[in-house]
Short mmCIF file of C-alpha atoms in Angstrom, two decimals:
data_model
loop_
_atom_site.label_atom_id
_atom_site.label_comp_id
_atom_site.label_asym_id
_atom_site.label_seq_id
_atom_site.Cartn_x
_atom_site.Cartn_y
_atom_site.Cartn_z
CA MET G 245 -20.15 -5.18 2.84
CA LEU G 246 -18.10 -4.58 -0.28
CA ALA G 247 -15.20 -2.15 -0.63
CA ARG G 248 -13.92 -1.34 -4.12
CA ILE G 249 -10.84 0.85 -4.64
CA SER G 250 -9.31 1.55 -8.07
CA THR G 251 -6.32 3.37 -9.49
CA THR G 252 -4.05 3.39 -12.53
CA PHE G 253 -0.50 2.08 -12.67
CA ASP G 254 2.18 3.22 -15.10
CA CYS G 255 3.42 -0.25 -16.01
CA THR G 256 2.62 -3.28 -18.13
CA ALA G 257 0.67 -6.32 -16.97
CA GLU G 258 3.91 -8.32 -17.14
CA GLN G 259 5.68 -5.85 -14.84
CA LEU G 260 2.84 -6.02 -12.32
CA TRP G 261 2.73 -9.83 -12.48
CA ASP G 262 6.46 -9.94 -11.71
CA GLU G 263 5.74 -8.23 -8.40
CA ILE G 264 2.21 -9.25 -7.48
CA SER G 265 3.04 -12.96 -7.61
CA ARG G 266 5.51 -12.60 -4.71
CA PRO G 267 4.39 -12.50 -1.04
CA ALA G 268 7.33 -10.19 -0.33
CA SER G 269 5.51 -7.53 -2.35
CA LEU G 270 2.51 -7.79 0.00
CA ARG G 271 4.78 -7.03 2.91
CA PHE G 272 6.18 -3.97 1.09
CA VAL G 273 2.83 -2.52 0.00
CA ALA G 274 1.21 -3.08 3.42
CA ALA G 275 4.04 -1.41 5.36
CA PRO G 276 4.11 0.52 7.58
CA LEU G 277 0.36 0.35 8.34
CA LEU G 278 0.19 -3.43 8.58
CA HIS G 279 2.92 -5.96 9.13
CA PHE G 280 2.49 -9.62 8.18
CA ALA G 281 4.79 -12.14 9.87
CA PRO G 282 4.49 -15.80 8.84
CA LEU G 283 3.82 -18.27 11.65
CA VAL G 284 6.00 -20.69 9.67
CA PRO G 285 9.42 -19.10 9.00
CA GLY G 286 10.17 -18.64 5.30
CA GLU G 287 6.57 -19.23 4.25
CA LEU G 288 6.42 -15.86 2.48
CA ASP G 289 9.50 -16.59 0.38
CA GLY G 290 9.05 -17.41 -3.29
CA GLU G 291 5.70 -17.08 -5.05
CA TRP G 292 2.07 -17.42 -3.95
CA VAL G 293 0.70 -20.94 -4.28
CA VAL G 294 -2.96 -21.54 -5.20
CA GLY G 295 -4.77 -23.61 -2.59
CA LYS G 296 -2.21 -23.02 0.14
CA THR G 297 -3.28 -21.30 3.36
CA TYR G 298 -0.77 -18.82 4.74
CA ALA G 299 -1.04 -18.32 8.51
CA LEU G 300 0.26 -14.90 9.49
CA ARG G 301 0.63 -12.81 12.61
CA LEU G 302 -0.79 -9.37 11.90
CA SER G 303 0.26 -6.17 13.62
CA LEU G 304 -0.76 -2.57 13.17
CA LEU G 305 2.13 -0.17 12.62
CA GLY G 306 4.50 -3.08 13.20
CA PHE G 307 3.97 -3.29 16.95
CA LEU G 308 0.27 -3.38 17.90
CA PRO G 309 -0.89 -7.03 17.82
CA ALA G 310 -3.98 -7.60 15.66
CA GLY G 311 -4.18 -11.39 15.91
CA GLU G 312 -3.75 -14.02 13.24
CA HIS G 313 -4.71 -13.57 9.62
CA ARG G 314 -5.11 -16.39 7.11
CA ILE G 315 -4.82 -16.04 3.35
CA THR G 316 -5.80 -18.83 0.96
CA LEU G 317 -5.17 -18.12 -2.71
CA GLU G 318 -8.19 -19.43 -4.61
CA ARG G 319 -7.25 -18.31 -8.10
CA ILE G 320 -4.31 -16.73 -9.88
CA ASP G 321 -5.19 -16.21 -13.55
CA GLN G 322 -2.60 -14.36 -15.62
CA GLU G 323 -4.70 -14.50 -18.79
CA ALA G 324 -7.63 -12.78 -17.06
CA ASN G 325 -5.35 -10.57 -14.88
CA LEU G 326 -7.20 -11.77 -11.80
CA ILE G 327 -6.28 -12.92 -8.29
CA GLU G 328 -8.83 -14.14 -5.73
CA SER G 329 -8.11 -14.92 -2.11
CA ARG G 330 -10.25 -16.03 0.80
CA GLU G 331 -9.02 -14.44 3.97
CA SER G 332 -9.99 -14.27 7.61
CA GLY G 333 -8.68 -12.74 10.78
CA ALA G 334 -9.41 -11.94 14.38
CA LEU G 335 -11.28 -8.72 13.58
CA ALA G 336 -12.79 -9.73 10.24
CA PRO G 337 -13.90 -13.36 9.95
CA ILE G 338 -14.49 -12.78 6.23
CA TRP G 339 -12.08 -10.66 4.22
CA ASN G 340 -12.27 -11.97 0.66
CA HIS G 341 -10.03 -10.07 -1.73
CA THR G 342 -10.18 -9.89 -5.51
CA ILE G 343 -7.58 -8.08 -7.61
CA ARG G 344 -8.41 -7.21 -11.22
CA PHE G 345 -6.51 -5.17 -13.74
CA HIS G 346 -6.55 -4.49 -17.46
CA PRO G 347 -4.43 -2.50 -19.91
CA LEU G 348 -5.53 1.00 -20.83
CA GLU G 349 -5.54 2.23 -24.44
CA ASN G 350 -3.00 4.98 -23.68
CA GLY G 351 -0.70 2.62 -21.75
CA GLY G 352 -0.62 1.63 -18.12
CA LEU G 353 -3.15 -0.43 -16.22
CA HIS G 354 -6.49 0.11 -14.54
CA TYR G 355 -6.22 -1.77 -11.23
CA THR G 356 -8.99 -2.59 -8.73
CA ASP G 357 -8.99 -4.13 -5.25
CA GLU G 358 -12.39 -5.49 -4.25
CA ILE G 359 -12.86 -6.71 -0.68
CA GLU G 360 -15.87 -8.49 0.79
CA ILE G 361 -15.92 -7.77 4.51
CA GLN G 362 -18.02 -9.43 7.18
CA ALA G 363 -17.10 -8.50 10.73
CA GLY G 364 -20.37 -8.39 12.64
CA LEU G 365 -20.88 -5.11 14.48
CA LEU G 366 -17.41 -3.95 13.40
CA THR G 367 -18.15 -4.30 9.67
CA GLY G 368 -18.60 -0.55 9.08
CA VAL G 369 -15.40 0.34 10.94
CA ILE G 370 -13.42 -2.41 9.19
CA TRP G 371 -14.87 -1.32 5.82
CA ALA G 372 -13.68 2.27 6.45
CA PHE G 373 -10.23 0.95 7.43
CA ALA G 374 -10.14 -1.15 4.24
CA HIS G 375 -10.65 2.00 2.14
CA LEU G 376 -7.77 3.71 3.91
CA PHE G 377 -5.55 0.64 3.79
CA TYR G 378 -6.11 -0.18 0.10
CA ARG G 379 -5.51 3.42 -0.96
CA HIS G 380 -2.24 3.18 0.99
CA ARG G 381 -1.44 -0.16 -0.69
CA GLN G 382 -2.08 1.27 -4.14
CA ARG G 383 0.26 4.21 -3.43
CA ARG G 384 2.91 1.74 -2.25
CA TRP G 385 2.39 -0.39 -5.40
CA LYS G 386 3.16 2.72 -7.47
CA ILE G 387 6.37 3.29 -5.50
CA LEU G 388 7.45 -0.34 -5.88
CA LEU G 389 6.67 -0.46 -9.60
CA ARG G 390 8.45 2.87 -10.22
CA ARG G 391 11.55 1.60 -8.36
CA LYS G 392 11.53 -1.61 -10.39
CA LYS G 393 11.21 0.37 -13.62
CA GLN G 394 14.21 2.49 -12.61
CA GLY G 395 16.16 -0.61 -11.58
CA ALA G 396 16.44 0.59 -7.97
CA VAL G 397 15.11 -2.60 -6.33
#
């Protein structure tokens, strides 16, 4: 099942790339709904690395265990403004995520999260959660990008 959630950001592609390339930004935009803790300390420092699998402990609201989650970055393409990851977890064996964005004529960016979800009998429930979660993430991206623009972070 495919979930597709879009929004607009008031920033440039360069400003978004500065943030989206860092795993620390994932932790910010997911909070407080989901918390990602690396199984290997320090693994979320620096920038995402294509081909590397990140093993994470996932928790809901920071305290309800949700098992392990694995993220493998398949493609990071700054020219195409595209990121593709293959992900899996305890509740969703397939959670493949694609991020796309492009500049708008009047400024800003059109941004889309597309998630392929396969979770057996739970697919519908997980799909509904993905819609909620990615709307939350996109709101948090706007907060992070606005703070960066204002020099507050």
